[in-house]
Amino acid sequence: MKAPYRLYLNENQIPDAWYNLRADMPVLPDPLRNPATGAPAGLEDLTPVFCEELAKQELDGKTRYFDIPGPVMDIYRQYRPSPLVRAYNLEKALGTPAKIYYKFEGNNTCGSHKINSAVPQVYYAKQQGLTALTTETGAGQWGSALAEACAYFNMPLTVYMVKVSYEQKPYRKAVMQTFGADVIPSPSDTTNVGRAILEKDPNTTGSLGCAISEAVEKAVTTPGTRYVLGSVLNQVLLHQSIIGQEARIAMDMLDEYPDVVIGCAGGGSNLGGLIAPYMSDKLNGKANPRIVAVEPASCPSFTRGKYAYDFCDTGRITPLARMYTLGCGFIPSANHAGGLRYHGMSPILSKLYHDGLMEAVAVEQTRVFEAATMFARLETILPAPESAHAIRAAIDEALRCKESGQKETILFGLTGTGFFDMSAYTRFNEGTMTDTIPTDEQLQASFDTLPKVPGLDD
Ligand SMILES: *Cc1c(COP(=O)(O)O)cnc(C)c1O
């Protein structure tokens, strides 16, 4: 009998705890540091900005499992478990002896895995009695995920959306507004930072760094309000472990174990979540799968970045994290359309990569869209450009297997759908998409802006 195309677990098989990979790491990632003093950040540094429970999760490198609260499980059950799919058609078209599986996280309105962390973040804020949240969004994926979660828990949300996206992505904005969020084009006249920038340059199209600064200012100056972030942080990887744990259960049911696990990496949250149980096996000596991060050649944090302390935001206001980074001032070339534009990388993944426990590859966007188009036609899902980075790498691995005749099992994360990214697809279809790879000089200029850490660098 042919194994199923799609394996859906039933609701009761959704894991009821998040898995904290840090508990199994022989050496923990370096701590967050206060940029003014260089001292490791403690709860008192984090709680003015983040809600308490999340700040605790952020700092906890010991607790192996965190129970998923009941109300969070309730909403998880509305769109999870997500399917594990065998890409039979893709395998056939490639003529590979490899088996290709993907875990699809796009089956919800926001269209990506980001909702997995948005839900608990809003829940804990509600528990703490907070009365509003703020965040920033660039392309709009995180903003829509958070708006969806805020609607569910009846939590007011202000989203600072980079002005150029606000104007160019009206449907993302409409999704957020439909869920009840207040969406403000950034820079705006609602904050000091925004007003100062507008005064200098009234026609600016905005930047992610500026939107973060506005969202943080709004949070710390409004009583009962906190700021929330959708990637990079340890707490976000913790929540995303739901992806990997479900994948593991489904693969086990099929009696399969991946030789290679692949995921796209922007800030690292979906990849950190997908690989969690497999990295755990690797750390505990139970198995030795290859783990591969895929990033854009135009924003190559792992493959060409430095392992250094840096700000998590372009506005230079967050604590410092030690991570692979291109420098917080790095901005990918304007013709980059594939997402994954973040300058840094999750400190957990950075540590694992630095210690040789995982690999990374950088891929050019025209090859990414080639893979996306092939995948869409064969597998019936129109992938997000971000997700298509993982597809590209999975196809390359499958072709390597074809060459060598190896019957490997490949698992990759398909993080979402690309319906709001059609202008990028249009550029690819019309043949106007190009690849721009930063020069060493450009990267060096960005590295030169890395902060000095008091006490470490002087
Ligand atoms: C945001 C996003 C990503 C990248 O974020 P990570 O934190 O690296 O997982 C990948 N895919 C989709 C669809 C996204 O929306």
CSV table of C-alpha atoms and ligand atoms in Angstrom, one decimal:
chain,number,residue,atom,x,y,z
A,1,MET,CA,0.0,0.0,0.0
A,2,LYS,CA,1.2,3.5,-0.8
A,3,ALA,CA,1.9,5.6,2.2
A,4,PRO,CA,-0.5,8.6,2.5
A,5,TYR,CA,0.1,11.9,0.8
A,6,ARG,CA,-0.9,13.8,3.8
A,7,LEU,CA,-0.6,12.6,7.4
A,8,TYR,CA,-2.9,14.5,9.7
A,9,LEU,CA,-2.5,13.7,13.4
A,10,ASN,CA,-5.7,14.0,15.3
A,11,GLU,CA,-6.3,16.8,17.8
A,12,ASN,CA,-5.3,14.7,20.8
A,13,GLN,CA,-1.9,14.1,19.3
A,14,ILE,CA,-0.9,17.7,19.5
A,15,PRO,CA,1.9,17.9,22.1
A,16,ASP,CA,0.8,19.6,25.2
A,17,ALA,CA,4.2,21.1,26.1
A,18,TRP,CA,6.8,23.1,24.3
A,19,TYR,CA,10.3,21.7,24.1
A,20,ASN,CA,13.1,24.0,25.2
A,21,LEU,CA,16.2,22.9,23.2
A,22,ARG,CA,18.5,24.9,25.4
A,23,ALA,CA,18.0,22.4,28.2
A,24,ASP,CA,19.9,19.8,26.1
A,25,MET,CA,22.6,22.1,24.8
A,26,PRO,CA,26.0,21.2,26.4
A,27,VAL,CA,26.9,24.9,26.3
A,28,LEU,CA,24.2,27.6,26.4
A,29,PRO,CA,24.1,30.5,24.0
A,30,ASP,CA,25.8,33.6,25.4
A,31,PRO,CA,23.4,35.8,27.5
A,32,LEU,CA,21.6,38.9,26.3
A,33,ARG,CA,23.5,41.9,27.5
A,34,ASN,CA,22.5,45.4,28.6
A,35,PRO,CA,24.1,47.7,25.9
A,36,ALA,CA,24.9,50.5,28.4
A,37,THR,CA,26.6,48.3,31.1
A,38,GLY,CA,27.6,45.2,29.2
A,39,ALA,CA,26.1,43.1,32.1
A,40,PRO,CA,24.0,40.0,31.3
A,41,ALA,CA,20.3,41.0,31.0
A,42,GLY,CA,18.1,39.9,33.9
A,43,LEU,CA,14.4,39.9,34.4
A,44,GLU,CA,14.5,43.5,35.5
A,45,ASP,CA,16.0,44.5,32.1
A,46,LEU,CA,13.4,42.6,30.1
A,47,THR,CA,10.1,43.2,32.0
A,48,PRO,CA,9.7,46.9,31.2
A,49,VAL,CA,9.5,45.8,27.5
A,50,PHE,CA,8.2,42.2,27.5
A,51,CYS,CA,5.5,40.6,29.6
A,52,GLU,CA,6.8,38.7,32.6
A,53,GLU,CA,6.1,35.1,31.7
A,54,LEU,CA,7.7,35.6,28.3
A,55,ALA,CA,10.7,37.3,29.9
A,56,LYS,CA,11.1,34.2,32.1
A,57,GLN,CA,10.9,31.9,29.2
A,58,GLU,CA,13.5,34.0,27.4
A,59,LEU,CA,16.0,33.6,30.2
A,60,ASP,CA,15.3,29.9,31.1
A,61,GLY,CA,18.0,27.6,29.7
A,62,LYS,CA,17.1,24.8,32.1
A,63,THR,CA,13.5,23.8,32.0
A,64,ARG,CA,13.1,21.1,29.3
A,65,TYR,CA,9.3,21.3,28.8
A,66,PHE,CA,6.9,24.2,29.3
A,67,ASP,CA,3.2,23.2,29.6
A,68,ILE,CA,1.1,24.8,26.9
A,69,PRO,CA,-1.7,26.6,28.7
A,70,GLY,CA,-5.3,25.3,28.0
A,71,PRO,CA,-6.6,28.4,26.2
A,72,VAL,CA,-3.5,28.3,23.9
A,73,MET,CA,-4.2,24.6,23.2
A,74,ASP,CA,-7.8,25.5,22.4
A,75,ILE,CA,-6.8,27.9,19.6
A,76,TYR,CA,-4.0,25.6,18.4
A,77,ARG,CA,-6.7,23.0,17.9
A,78,GLN,CA,-8.5,25.3,15.6
A,79,TYR,CA,-5.8,25.1,13.0
A,80,ARG,CA,-3.4,22.4,14.2
A,81,PRO,CA,-2.1,19.7,13.8
A,82,SER,CA,-0.5,20.9,10.6
A,83,PRO,CA,-0.1,18.2,7.9
A,84,LEU,CA,3.0,16.3,7.1
A,85,VAL,CA,3.0,15.9,3.4
A,86,ARG,CA,5.0,13.5,1.2
A,87,ALA,CA,6.0,15.3,-2.0
A,88,TYR,CA,5.3,12.3,-4.3
A,89,ASN,CA,4.8,14.5,-7.4
A,90,LEU,CA,7.9,16.5,-6.8
A,91,GLU,CA,10.0,13.4,-6.3
A,92,LYS,CA,8.7,11.9,-9.5
A,93,ALA,CA,9.4,15.1,-11.5
A,94,LEU,CA,12.9,15.2,-10.1
A,95,GLY,CA,13.5,11.5,-10.8
A,96,THR,CA,15.1,11.2,-7.4
A,97,PRO,CA,15.4,8.1,-5.2
A,98,ALA,CA,15.1,10.3,-2.2
A,99,LYS,CA,11.8,10.6,-0.2
A,100,ILE,CA,10.8,14.2,0.4
A,101,TYR,CA,8.5,15.2,3.2
A,102,TYR,CA,7.4,18.7,4.2
A,103,LYS,CA,5.6,20.1,7.3
A,104,PHE,CA,3.1,22.7,6.0
A,105,GLU,CA,2.3,25.6,8.3
A,106,GLY,CA,0.2,27.8,6.0
A,107,ASN,CA,-3.2,26.5,6.9
A,108,ASN,CA,-4.5,29.5,8.7
A,109,THR,CA,-5.5,33.0,7.8
A,110,CYS,CA,-2.2,34.7,8.5
A,111,GLY,CA,-0.8,32.0,6.2
A,112,SER,CA,2.4,31.1,8.2
A,113,HIS,CA,3.9,29.5,11.3
A,114,LYS,CA,4.0,32.9,13.0
A,115,ILE,CA,0.6,32.4,14.6
A,116,ASN,CA,2.2,29.6,16.7
A,117,SER,CA,4.0,32.2,18.8
A,118,ALA,CA,1.6,35.0,18.4
A,119,VAL,CA,-1.1,33.1,20.3
A,120,PRO,CA,0.9,32.4,23.5
A,121,GLN,CA,2.4,35.8,23.5
A,122,VAL,CA,-1.0,37.4,23.6
A,123,TYR,CA,-2.3,34.9,26.1
A,124,TYR,CA,0.5,35.6,28.6
A,125,ALA,CA,-0.1,39.4,28.1
A,126,LYS,CA,-3.8,38.9,28.9
A,127,GLN,CA,-2.9,36.8,32.0
A,128,GLN,CA,-0.7,39.5,33.3
A,129,GLY,CA,-3.6,42.0,33.0
A,130,LEU,CA,-2.0,44.1,30.3
A,131,THR,CA,-4.4,46.2,28.3
A,132,ALA,CA,-2.7,46.7,25.0
A,133,LEU,CA,0.2,45.4,22.8
A,134,THR,CA,2.3,47.1,20.2
A,135,THR,CA,4.5,45.6,17.4
A,136,GLU,CA,6.0,46.5,14.1
A,137,THR,CA,5.6,44.7,10.8
A,138,GLY,CA,7.5,45.0,7.6
A,139,ALA,CA,5.8,42.9,4.9
A,140,GLY,CA,2.9,42.2,7.3
A,141,GLN,CA,3.1,38.5,8.1
A,142,TRP,CA,3.9,39.0,11.8
A,143,GLY,CA,1.4,41.8,12.1
A,144,SER,CA,-1.4,39.7,10.6
A,145,ALA,CA,-0.5,36.7,12.9
A,146,LEU,CA,-0.6,38.9,15.9
A,147,ALA,CA,-3.8,40.6,14.9
A,148,GLU,CA,-5.4,37.2,14.5
A,149,ALA,CA,-4.3,36.2,18.0
A,150,CYS,CA,-5.3,39.6,19.6
A,151,ALA,CA,-8.8,39.3,18.1
A,152,TYR,CA,-9.2,35.9,19.7
A,153,PHE,CA,-8.2,37.1,23.2
A,154,ASN,CA,-9.8,40.5,22.7
A,155,MET,CA,-6.5,42.4,23.2
A,156,PRO,CA,-6.1,45.9,21.6
A,157,LEU,CA,-3.1,46.0,19.2
A,158,THR,CA,-1.3,48.8,17.5
A,159,VAL,CA,0.9,47.8,14.5
A,160,TYR,CA,3.5,50.1,13.2
A,161,MET,CA,3.8,49.2,9.5
A,162,VAL,CA,6.7,50.4,7.4
A,163,LYS,CA,5.1,53.1,5.3
A,164,VAL,CA,6.2,51.7,1.9
A,165,SER,CA,4.6,48.3,2.8
A,166,TYR,CA,1.5,50.1,4.2
A,167,GLU,CA,1.1,51.7,0.7
A,168,GLN,CA,2.1,48.7,-1.4
A,169,LYS,CA,0.5,45.9,0.6
A,170,PRO,CA,-3.1,47.1,1.1
A,171,TYR,CA,-4.4,43.6,1.6
A,172,ARG,CA,-2.1,42.8,4.5
A,173,LYS,CA,-3.2,46.0,6.1
A,174,ALA,CA,-6.9,45.1,5.5
A,175,VAL,CA,-6.3,41.6,7.1
A,176,MET,CA,-5.0,43.3,10.2
A,177,GLN,CA,-7.7,45.8,10.3
A,178,THR,CA,-10.4,43.2,9.8
A,179,PHE,CA,-9.0,41.4,12.9
A,180,GLY,CA,-9.4,44.8,14.7
A,181,ALA,CA,-5.8,46.0,14.9
A,182,ASP,CA,-4.9,49.7,14.6
A,183,VAL,CA,-2.4,49.9,11.7
A,184,ILE,CA,-0.3,53.0,11.6
A,185,PRO,CA,2.1,53.8,8.8
A,186,SER,CA,5.6,54.4,10.2
A,187,PRO,CA,7.1,56.9,10.7
A,188,SER,CA,4.1,58.5,12.3
A,189,ASP,CA,3.2,61.6,14.4
A,190,THR,CA,2.2,59.3,17.3
A,191,THR,CA,5.7,59.0,18.8
A,192,ASN,CA,8.7,61.3,19.5
A,193,VAL,CA,10.9,59.1,17.3
A,194,GLY,CA,8.4,59.2,14.4
A,195,ARG,CA,7.9,63.0,14.7
A,196,ALA,CA,11.7,63.6,14.7
A,197,ILE,CA,12.2,61.5,11.6
A,198,LEU,CA,9.2,63.1,9.8
A,199,GLU,CA,10.5,66.6,10.6
A,200,LYS,CA,13.9,65.7,9.0
A,201,ASP,CA,12.4,64.0,6.0
A,202,PRO,CA,8.6,64.3,5.5
A,203,ASN,CA,8.7,62.1,2.4
A,204,THR,CA,10.5,59.1,3.9
A,205,THR,CA,9.1,55.7,3.1
A,206,GLY,CA,10.1,54.3,6.5
A,207,SER,CA,12.2,51.4,7.7
A,208,LEU,CA,11.8,48.4,10.0
A,209,GLY,CA,14.2,49.9,12.5
A,210,CYS,CA,12.1,53.0,12.7
A,211,ALA,CA,8.9,51.0,13.1
A,212,ILE,CA,10.5,49.0,15.9
A,213,SER,CA,11.6,52.2,17.7
A,214,GLU,CA,8.0,53.6,17.4
A,215,ALA,CA,6.4,50.4,18.7
A,216,VAL,CA,8.8,50.1,21.6
A,217,GLU,CA,8.4,53.8,22.5
A,218,LYS,CA,4.6,53.5,22.4
A,219,ALA,CA,4.8,50.4,24.6
A,220,VAL,CA,7.0,51.9,27.3
A,221,THR,CA,5.2,55.2,27.4
A,222,THR,CA,1.6,53.7,27.6
A,223,PRO,CA,0.6,52.2,30.9
A,224,GLY,CA,-0.3,48.5,30.8
A,225,THR,CA,1.2,48.1,27.3
A,226,ARG,CA,4.1,45.8,26.2
A,227,TYR,CA,5.9,45.2,22.9
A,228,VAL,CA,6.0,41.8,21.3
A,229,LEU,CA,8.4,40.3,18.7
A,230,GLY,CA,7.8,37.4,16.2
A,231,SER,CA,11.2,35.8,15.7
A,232,VAL,CA,14.8,35.6,16.8
A,233,LEU,CA,14.1,35.4,20.6
A,234,ASN,CA,14.4,32.2,22.6
A,235,GLN,CA,10.8,32.3,23.6
A,236,VAL,CA,9.7,32.3,20.0
A,237,LEU,CA,11.8,29.3,19.2
A,238,LEU,CA,10.3,27.6,22.2
A,239,HIS,CA,6.7,28.1,21.0
A,240,GLN,CA,7.7,27.0,17.5
A,241,SER,CA,8.9,23.7,18.8
A,242,ILE,CA,5.3,22.6,18.3
A,243,ILE,CA,6.2,22.2,14.6
A,244,GLY,CA,9.1,19.9,15.1
A,245,GLN,CA,7.4,17.8,17.8
A,246,GLU,CA,4.3,17.2,15.6
A,247,ALA,CA,6.6,16.4,12.6
A,248,ARG,CA,8.5,13.9,14.8
A,249,ILE,CA,5.3,12.1,15.9
A,250,ALA,CA,4.0,11.9,12.3
A,251,MET,CA,7.4,10.7,10.9
A,252,ASP,CA,7.6,8.1,13.7
A,253,MET,CA,4.1,6.8,12.8
A,254,LEU,CA,5.4,6.4,9.2
A,255,ASP,CA,8.5,4.7,10.6
A,256,GLU,CA,10.6,7.3,8.9
A,257,TYR,CA,13.6,9.3,10.2
A,258,PRO,CA,15.1,12.2,8.2
A,259,ASP,CA,18.7,12.0,7.0
A,260,VAL,CA,18.5,15.8,6.5
A,261,VAL,CA,16.2,18.4,8.0
A,262,ILE,CA,16.0,21.7,6.1
A,263,GLY,CA,14.4,25.1,6.9
A,264,CYS,CA,14.5,28.7,5.7
A,265,ALA,CA,16.1,31.1,8.1
A,266,GLY,CA,15.1,34.7,8.6
A,267,GLY,CA,15.4,35.2,12.4
A,268,GLY,CA,15.4,31.5,12.8
A,269,SER,CA,12.1,30.7,14.5
A,270,ASN,CA,10.6,28.2,12.2
A,271,LEU,CA,13.9,26.4,11.7
A,272,GLY,CA,14.6,26.4,15.4
A,273,GLY,CA,11.1,24.9,16.0
A,274,LEU,CA,11.3,22.3,13.2
A,275,ILE,CA,14.7,20.9,14.1
A,276,ALA,CA,14.2,20.9,17.9
A,277,PRO,CA,13.5,17.2,18.4
A,278,TYR,CA,16.0,16.1,15.8
A,279,MET,CA,18.7,18.4,17.2
A,280,SER,CA,17.9,17.0,20.6
A,281,ASP,CA,18.6,13.5,19.2
A,282,LYS,CA,21.9,14.8,17.8
A,283,LEU,CA,22.9,16.4,21.1
A,284,ASN,CA,22.0,13.3,23.1
A,285,GLY,CA,23.9,11.0,20.7
A,286,LYS,CA,20.7,9.1,19.6
A,287,ALA,CA,20.9,10.0,15.9
A,288,ASN,CA,22.9,12.2,13.6
A,289,PRO,CA,20.7,13.9,11.0
A,290,ARG,CA,22.1,16.8,9.0
A,291,ILE,CA,20.5,20.1,9.8
A,292,VAL,CA,20.5,22.7,7.1
A,293,ALA,CA,19.6,26.4,7.3
A,294,VAL,CA,18.8,28.2,4.0
A,295,GLU,CA,19.2,31.9,3.7
A,296,PRO,CA,19.1,34.4,0.8
A,297,ALA,CA,22.4,35.2,-0.8
A,298,SER,CA,21.4,38.8,-0.6
A,299,CYS,CA,21.1,38.6,3.3
A,300,PRO,CA,23.6,35.9,4.3
A,301,SER,CA,23.8,36.2,8.1
A,302,PHE,CA,25.1,32.6,8.7
A,303,THR,CA,27.3,32.1,5.7
A,304,ARG,CA,29.0,35.5,5.6
A,305,GLY,CA,28.1,37.2,8.9
A,306,LYS,CA,30.1,37.6,12.1
A,307,TYR,CA,29.4,35.8,15.4
A,308,ALA,CA,29.3,38.9,17.5
A,309,TYR,CA,27.2,40.9,20.0
A,310,ASP,CA,24.8,43.1,18.1
A,311,PHE,CA,21.5,45.0,18.6
A,312,CYS,CA,18.4,43.0,17.6
A,313,ASP,CA,16.9,46.0,15.9
A,314,THR,CA,18.1,48.6,13.4
A,315,GLY,CA,17.1,51.4,15.9
A,316,ARG,CA,19.8,50.2,18.4
A,317,ILE,CA,17.5,50.2,21.4
A,318,THR,CA,17.1,46.4,22.3
A,319,PRO,CA,19.5,44.4,24.5
A,320,LEU,CA,22.6,43.0,22.7
A,321,ALA,CA,22.5,39.4,21.5
A,322,ARG,CA,25.5,37.3,20.5
A,323,MET,CA,24.5,35.9,17.1
A,324,TYR,CA,25.6,35.6,13.5
A,325,THR,CA,24.9,39.1,12.2
A,326,LEU,CA,25.6,41.3,9.2
A,327,GLY,CA,25.4,44.4,11.4
A,328,CYS,CA,22.2,45.9,12.6
A,329,GLY,CA,22.4,48.6,10.0
A,330,PHE,CA,22.5,46.1,7.1
A,331,ILE,CA,19.8,46.6,4.5
A,332,PRO,CA,19.5,44.0,1.7
A,333,SER,CA,19.5,45.3,-1.8
A,334,ALA,CA,16.3,47.0,-2.9
A,335,ASN,CA,15.6,44.3,-5.6
A,336,HIS,CA,15.5,41.5,-3.0
A,337,ALA,CA,12.0,40.2,-3.0
A,338,GLY,CA,12.3,36.9,-1.2
A,339,GLY,CA,11.9,38.0,2.4
A,340,LEU,CA,14.2,36.7,5.2
A,341,ARG,CA,15.7,40.2,5.3
A,342,TYR,CA,16.7,40.2,9.0
A,343,HIS,CA,20.3,41.2,9.7
A,344,GLY,CA,20.9,38.7,12.6
A,345,MET,CA,20.0,35.2,13.6
A,346,SER,CA,18.5,33.4,16.6
A,347,PRO,CA,21.2,33.2,19.4
A,348,ILE,CA,20.3,29.5,19.9
A,349,LEU,CA,20.8,28.6,16.2
A,350,SER,CA,23.9,30.8,16.1
A,351,LYS,CA,25.5,28.9,18.9
A,352,LEU,CA,24.6,25.5,17.3
A,353,TYR,CA,26.0,26.7,14.0
A,354,HIS,CA,29.1,28.0,15.7
A,355,ASP,CA,29.7,24.7,17.4
A,356,GLY,CA,29.4,22.8,14.1
A,357,LEU,CA,26.1,21.1,14.8
A,358,MET,CA,24.3,22.5,11.8
A,359,GLU,CA,25.1,23.7,8.3
A,360,ALA,CA,23.9,26.7,6.3
A,361,VAL,CA,23.6,27.5,2.6
A,362,ALA,CA,22.8,30.8,0.8
A,363,VAL,CA,20.7,30.7,-2.3
A,364,GLU,CA,20.0,33.3,-5.0
A,365,GLN,CA,16.4,34.5,-5.4
A,366,THR,CA,16.0,33.6,-9.1
A,367,ARG,CA,16.8,30.0,-8.2
A,368,VAL,CA,14.4,30.3,-5.2
A,369,PHE,CA,11.5,31.4,-7.4
A,370,GLU,CA,12.3,28.7,-10.0
A,371,ALA,CA,11.9,26.2,-7.2
A,372,ALA,CA,8.8,27.9,-5.9
A,373,THR,CA,7.1,27.8,-9.3
A,374,MET,CA,8.0,24.1,-9.9
A,375,PHE,CA,6.7,23.2,-6.4
A,376,ALA,CA,3.4,25.2,-6.9
A,377,ARG,CA,2.7,23.4,-10.2
A,378,LEU,CA,3.4,19.9,-8.8
A,379,GLU,CA,2.3,20.1,-5.2
A,380,THR,CA,-0.8,22.5,-5.5
A,381,ILE,CA,0.5,24.9,-2.9
A,382,LEU,CA,1.7,28.4,-3.8
A,383,PRO,CA,4.6,28.8,-1.4
A,384,ALA,CA,5.7,32.0,0.4
A,385,PRO,CA,9.0,33.2,-1.1
A,386,GLU,CA,10.6,32.6,2.3
A,387,SER,CA,9.4,29.0,2.4
A,388,ALA,CA,10.7,28.6,-1.2
A,389,HIS,CA,14.3,28.9,0.1
A,390,ALA,CA,13.8,25.6,1.9
A,391,ILE,CA,12.2,24.1,-1.2
A,392,ARG,CA,15.2,25.1,-3.3
A,393,ALA,CA,17.6,23.4,-0.8
A,394,ALA,CA,15.4,20.3,-0.6
A,395,ILE,CA,15.4,20.0,-4.4
A,396,ASP,CA,19.1,20.4,-4.5
A,397,GLU,CA,19.5,17.7,-1.9
A,398,ALA,CA,17.1,15.4,-3.9
A,399,LEU,CA,19.1,16.0,-7.1
A,400,ARG,CA,22.3,15.2,-5.2
A,401,CYS,CA,20.7,11.9,-4.2
A,402,LYS,CA,19.7,11.3,-7.8
A,403,GLU,CA,23.4,11.7,-8.8
A,404,SER,CA,24.7,9.4,-6.1
A,405,GLY,CA,21.8,7.0,-6.1
A,406,GLN,CA,21.4,7.4,-2.3
A,407,LYS,CA,17.8,6.8,-1.0
A,408,GLU,CA,17.8,9.5,1.6
A,409,THR,CA,14.8,10.9,3.5
A,410,ILE,CA,14.5,14.7,3.4
A,411,LEU,CA,12.3,16.7,5.7
A,412,PHE,CA,11.7,20.4,5.1
A,413,GLY,CA,9.6,23.2,6.6
A,414,LEU,CA,7.0,24.8,4.3
A,415,THR,CA,6.3,27.8,6.5
A,416,GLY,CA,3.5,29.5,4.6
A,417,THR,CA,1.7,30.6,1.5
A,418,GLY,CA,2.6,33.4,-0.8
A,419,PHE,CA,-0.7,35.0,-1.8
A,420,PHE,CA,0.4,38.5,-0.7
A,421,ASP,CA,3.7,38.2,-2.5
A,422,MET,CA,2.5,38.1,-6.0
A,423,SER,CA,4.4,41.2,-7.1
A,424,ALA,CA,7.6,39.2,-6.5
A,425,TYR,CA,6.2,36.3,-8.5
A,426,THR,CA,5.2,38.7,-11.2
A,427,ARG,CA,8.8,40.0,-11.5
A,428,PHE,CA,10.0,36.4,-11.7
A,429,ASN,CA,7.4,35.5,-14.3
A,430,GLU,CA,8.2,38.6,-16.4
A,431,GLY,CA,11.9,37.8,-16.2
A,432,THR,CA,12.7,41.1,-14.5
A,433,MET,CA,14.0,39.5,-11.3
A,434,THR,CA,17.7,39.8,-10.7
A,435,ASP,CA,20.2,38.6,-8.1
A,436,THR,CA,22.2,41.0,-6.0
A,437,ILE,CA,24.9,39.7,-3.7
A,438,PRO,CA,26.5,42.1,-1.3
A,439,THR,CA,30.2,42.7,-1.9
A,440,ASP,CA,32.8,42.1,0.9
A,441,GLU,CA,33.3,45.9,1.1
A,442,GLN,CA,29.5,46.4,1.6
A,443,LEU,CA,29.5,43.8,4.4
A,444,GLN,CA,32.6,45.3,6.0
A,445,ALA,CA,30.9,48.8,6.1
A,446,SER,CA,28.1,47.2,8.0
A,447,PHE,CA,30.3,45.2,10.3
A,448,ASP,CA,32.1,48.4,11.2
A,449,THR,CA,28.9,49.6,12.9
A,450,LEU,CA,28.8,46.6,15.3
A,451,PRO,CA,28.5,47.9,18.9
A,452,LYS,CA,31.3,47.6,21.5
A,453,VAL,CA,30.2,45.7,24.5
A,454,PRO,CA,31.3,47.5,27.7
A,455,GLY,CA,33.5,45.2,29.8
A,456,LEU,CA,34.0,42.7,26.9
A,457,ASP,CA,35.5,44.8,24.1
A,458,ASP,CA,37.4,47.4,26.1
B,1,LIG,C1,8.5,35.3,8.8
B,1,LIG,C2,8.5,34.2,7.9
B,1,LIG,C3,9.7,33.4,7.8
B,1,LIG,C4,11.0,33.7,8.5
B,1,LIG,O1,11.0,33.8,9.9
B,1,LIG,P1,11.7,32.8,10.8
B,1,LIG,O2,11.7,33.4,12.1
B,1,LIG,O3,13.2,32.7,10.3
B,1,LIG,O4,11.1,31.5,10.8
B,1,LIG,C5,9.6,32.3,7.0
B,1,LIG,N1,8.5,31.9,6.3
B,1,LIG,C6,7.4,32.7,6.4
B,1,LIG,C7,6.2,32.3,5.6
B,1,LIG,C8,7.4,33.8,7.2
B,1,LIG,O5,6.2,34.6,7.2
